[in-house]
């Protein structure tokens, strides 16, 4: 469920050595399954362990995960990187904002998951996102742009050369096109 690199495991073991005996770490997601989802790591004293926690054993410590966070931490990755600027703990949880869907789930669910976990993180650097509005019977994904993408002068290129190309490859044989229904309005919010 969660991969913790050797460097991060050593970091946690050192931190926990300074805590009262029996202290674990807790990995969690605040607002799981929403666009505002945030992942975190904290100390978990013995009296904070819940009955329905999932306990993961690592080198020198255990990590506790609350039952609500478990499905959203699938494929999570924690690393501890040291470079000339110092050290930093990084936590990546690609499924925090949306629970991972099964490979045999209906196309709309798999498509929405791909949009939330792959497409929208790419658009976020421009302050934008897309929303799946409809999936037609003939395999056309109808999307709407939002944020900085609404009114952007490059939206057609983003749609055809980026989003549509990526989704058609990923859902080959199931998806035939991606159409934009956004009424684009240029303004201060638009990315140029």
Tab-separated table of C-alpha atoms in Angstrom:
chain	number	residue	atom	x	y	z
A	1	UNK	CA	0.000	0.000	0.000
A	2	UNK	CA	2.669	2.554	1.035
A	3	UNK	CA	6.283	2.458	-0.093
A	4	UNK	CA	8.717	4.093	2.333
A	5	UNK	CA	12.263	4.320	0.965
A	6	UNK	CA	15.224	3.166	3.031
A	7	UNK	CA	16.333	6.776	3.574
A	8	UNK	CA	12.852	7.713	4.875
A	9	UNK	CA	12.753	4.614	7.105
A	10	UNK	CA	16.112	5.615	8.652
A	11	UNK	CA	14.783	9.171	9.149
A	12	UNK	CA	11.621	7.943	10.906
A	13	UNK	CA	13.588	5.478	13.066
A	14	UNK	CA	15.881	8.336	14.257
A	15	UNK	CA	12.906	10.584	15.036
A	16	UNK	CA	11.029	7.823	16.859
A	17	UNK	CA	14.096	6.957	18.962
A	18	UNK	CA	13.603	10.352	20.653
A	19	UNK	CA	9.900	9.687	21.391
A	20	UNK	CA	8.315	7.679	24.235
A	21	UNK	CA	8.549	3.928	23.725
A	22	UNK	CA	5.784	2.407	21.597
A	23	UNK	CA	5.321	5.548	19.480
A	24	UNK	CA	4.590	4.825	15.821
A	25	UNK	CA	4.117	7.091	12.832
A	26	UNK	CA	0.690	7.762	11.382
A	27	UNK	CA	0.182	8.284	7.652
A	28	UNK	CA	-3.156	9.908	6.829
A	29	UNK	CA	-5.226	11.808	4.285
A	30	UNK	CA	-7.254	14.879	5.288
A	31	UNK	CA	-10.384	15.314	3.115
A	32	UNK	CA	-9.773	12.021	1.245
A	33	UNK	CA	-11.441	11.702	-2.131
A	34	UNK	CA	-11.836	15.455	-2.651
A	35	UNK	CA	-9.847	18.005	-4.685
A	36	UNK	CA	-8.659	19.433	-1.323
A	37	UNK	CA	-7.122	16.129	-0.160
A	38	UNK	CA	-3.857	16.539	1.747
A	39	UNK	CA	-1.526	13.772	2.903
A	40	UNK	CA	0.454	13.890	6.083
A	41	UNK	CA	2.653	12.032	8.518
A	42	UNK	CA	2.650	12.502	12.292
A	43	UNK	CA	3.667	10.750	15.497
A	44	UNK	CA	1.195	8.166	16.769
A	45	UNK	CA	1.562	7.498	20.506
A	46	UNK	CA	0.349	4.089	21.734
A	47	UNK	CA	-2.875	5.582	23.153
A	48	UNK	CA	-3.770	7.052	19.721
A	49	UNK	CA	-3.873	3.668	17.955
A	50	UNK	CA	-7.435	2.875	16.851
A	51	UNK	CA	-8.947	-0.625	16.640
A	52	UNK	CA	-9.584	-0.361	12.907
A	53	UNK	CA	-6.114	1.052	12.042
A	54	UNK	CA	-4.053	-0.812	9.477
A	55	UNK	CA	-0.568	-1.466	10.871
A	56	UNK	CA	2.345	-1.612	8.432
A	57	UNK	CA	5.716	-2.904	9.646
A	58	UNK	CA	8.913	-1.224	8.494
A	59	UNK	CA	12.562	-1.333	9.560
A	60	UNK	CA	12.584	-0.133	13.179
A	61	UNK	CA	9.028	1.211	13.392
A	62	UNK	CA	5.391	0.660	12.474
A	63	UNK	CA	3.144	2.949	10.458
A	64	UNK	CA	-0.528	3.245	11.344
A	65	UNK	CA	-3.170	4.160	8.763
A	66	UNK	CA	-6.771	4.986	9.711
A	67	UNK	CA	-9.490	3.029	7.912
A	68	UNK	CA	-10.796	6.099	6.003
A	69	UNK	CA	-7.332	6.843	4.558
A	70	UNK	CA	-6.428	3.270	3.494
A	71	UNK	CA	-8.033	3.252	-0.001
A	72	UNK	CA	-6.647	6.708	-0.770
A	73	UNK	CA	-3.064	5.758	0.121
A	74	UNK	CA	-2.876	2.979	-2.464
A	75	UNK	CA	0.468	3.421	-4.302
A	76	UNK	CA	1.617	6.154	-1.860
A	77	UNK	CA	5.363	6.810	-1.756
A	78	UNK	CA	7.409	8.452	1.023
A	79	UNK	CA	11.046	9.447	0.497
A	80	UNK	CA	13.658	11.425	2.410
A	81	UNK	CA	15.923	13.353	0.045
A	82	UNK	CA	19.147	15.104	1.029
A	83	UNK	CA	20.842	17.530	-1.368
A	84	UNK	CA	22.964	20.694	-1.193
A	85	UNK	CA	19.923	22.673	-0.019
A	86	UNK	CA	19.221	20.365	2.917
A	87	UNK	CA	16.872	17.483	3.616
A	88	UNK	CA	13.221	17.081	2.771
A	89	UNK	CA	10.578	14.454	3.405
A	90	UNK	CA	8.362	13.966	0.337
A	91	UNK	CA	5.040	12.190	0.325
A	92	UNK	CA	3.281	11.358	-2.939
A	93	UNK	CA	-0.188	9.847	-2.891
A	94	UNK	CA	-1.597	9.732	-6.429
A	95	UNK	CA	-4.917	8.336	-5.216
A	96	UNK	CA	-5.563	10.776	-2.342
A	97	UNK	CA	-8.005	12.960	-4.265
A	98	UNK	CA	-9.877	10.033	-5.775
A	99	UNK	CA	-10.002	6.388	-4.772
A	100	UNK	CA	-8.315	4.115	-7.284
A	101	UNK	CA	-10.838	2.246	-9.417
A	102	UNK	CA	-10.633	-1.360	-10.538
A	103	UNK	CA	-9.408	-2.178	-14.050
A	104	UNK	CA	-12.816	-3.705	-14.826
A	105	UNK	CA	-14.848	-0.747	-13.489
A	106	UNK	CA	-17.250	0.970	-15.916
A	107	UNK	CA	-15.530	3.223	-18.482
A	108	UNK	CA	-16.931	6.435	-16.961
A	109	UNK	CA	-15.371	5.613	-13.555
A	110	UNK	CA	-12.000	4.702	-15.098
A	111	UNK	CA	-12.082	7.817	-17.295
A	112	UNK	CA	-12.960	10.101	-14.371
A	113	UNK	CA	-10.149	8.519	-12.338
A	114	UNK	CA	-7.638	9.113	-15.168
A	115	UNK	CA	-8.755	12.752	-15.408
A	116	UNK	CA	-8.429	13.352	-11.646
A	117	UNK	CA	-5.166	11.443	-11.124
A	118	UNK	CA	-3.293	12.145	-14.393
A	119	UNK	CA	-4.755	15.001	-16.457
A	120	UNK	CA	-5.702	17.497	-13.731
A	121	UNK	CA	-2.333	17.376	-11.931
A	122	UNK	CA	-0.726	18.385	-15.262
A	123	UNK	CA	-3.204	21.245	-15.753
A	124	UNK	CA	-2.828	22.409	-12.139
A	125	UNK	CA	0.496	24.126	-12.940
A	126	UNK	CA	-1.564	26.556	-15.041
A	127	UNK	CA	-4.278	26.855	-12.407
A	128	UNK	CA	-6.670	24.791	-14.523
A	129	UNK	CA	-8.592	21.544	-14.490
A	130	UNK	CA	-11.189	19.629	-16.468
A	131	UNK	CA	-14.399	17.957	-15.371
A	132	UNK	CA	-16.008	14.982	-17.122
A	133	UNK	CA	-19.574	16.129	-17.810
A	134	UNK	CA	-20.874	13.199	-19.866
A	135	UNK	CA	-19.806	10.009	-21.613
A	136	UNK	CA	-21.978	9.453	-24.674
A	137	UNK	CA	-23.103	6.047	-25.949
A	138	UNK	CA	-20.816	6.411	-28.966
A	139	UNK	CA	-17.713	6.849	-26.783
A	140	UNK	CA	-17.314	10.619	-26.689
A	141	UNK	CA	-16.087	12.152	-23.436
A	142	UNK	CA	-17.702	15.556	-22.962
A	143	UNK	CA	-15.504	17.732	-20.736
A	144	UNK	CA	-15.548	21.240	-19.349
A	145	UNK	CA	-12.456	23.333	-18.621
A	146	UNK	CA	-12.197	25.357	-15.428
A	147	UNK	CA	-9.791	27.650	-13.616
A	148	UNK	CA	-6.904	29.022	-15.669
A	149	UNK	CA	-7.844	26.861	-18.664
A	150	UNK	CA	-11.126	28.699	-19.194
A	151	UNK	CA	-10.377	31.312	-21.846
A	152	UNK	CA	-6.734	30.300	-22.332
A	153	UNK	CA	-5.511	30.958	-25.885
A	154	UNK	CA	-3.886	27.482	-25.989
A	155	UNK	CA	-6.970	25.508	-24.898
A	156	UNK	CA	-7.501	23.902	-28.337
A	157	UNK	CA	-3.904	22.644	-28.427
A	158	UNK	CA	-4.187	21.406	-24.838
A	159	UNK	CA	-7.381	19.540	-25.737
A	160	UNK	CA	-6.299	17.948	-29.051
A	161	UNK	CA	-2.544	17.376	-28.573
A	162	UNK	CA	-2.621	16.746	-24.862
A	163	UNK	CA	-5.803	15.569	-23.188
A	164	UNK	CA	-7.528	13.848	-26.118
A	165	UNK	CA	-4.349	12.159	-27.355
A	166	UNK	CA	-3.513	10.866	-23.856
A	167	UNK	CA	-7.033	9.581	-23.113
A	168	UNK	CA	-7.549	7.984	-26.549
A	169	UNK	CA	-4.292	6.050	-26.130
A	170	UNK	CA	-5.168	4.999	-22.594
A	171	UNK	CA	-8.726	3.922	-23.489
A	172	UNK	CA	-8.071	2.652	-27.014
A	173	UNK	CA	-11.080	0.854	-28.452
A	174	UNK	CA	-13.414	2.311	-25.791
A	175	UNK	CA	-13.121	6.079	-26.232
A	176	UNK	CA	-13.534	7.743	-29.634
A	177	UNK	CA	-13.160	11.481	-28.935
A	178	UNK	CA	-13.003	14.198	-26.305
A	179	UNK	CA	-15.218	17.270	-26.781
A	180	UNK	CA	-15.086	20.572	-24.925
A	181	UNK	CA	-18.397	22.277	-24.016
A	182	UNK	CA	-16.830	25.193	-22.123
A	183	UNK	CA	-17.993	28.675	-23.040
A	184	UNK	CA	-14.528	30.195	-22.844
A	185	UNK	CA	-14.335	33.686	-21.418
A	186	UNK	CA	-11.014	35.515	-21.460
A	187	UNK	CA	-10.167	37.323	-18.273
A	188	UNK	CA	-7.685	37.724	-15.451
A	189	UNK	CA	-8.193	34.081	-14.480
A	190	UNK	CA	-7.002	32.810	-17.897
A	191	UNK	CA	-3.527	31.376	-18.306
A	192	UNK	CA	-1.563	32.872	-21.222
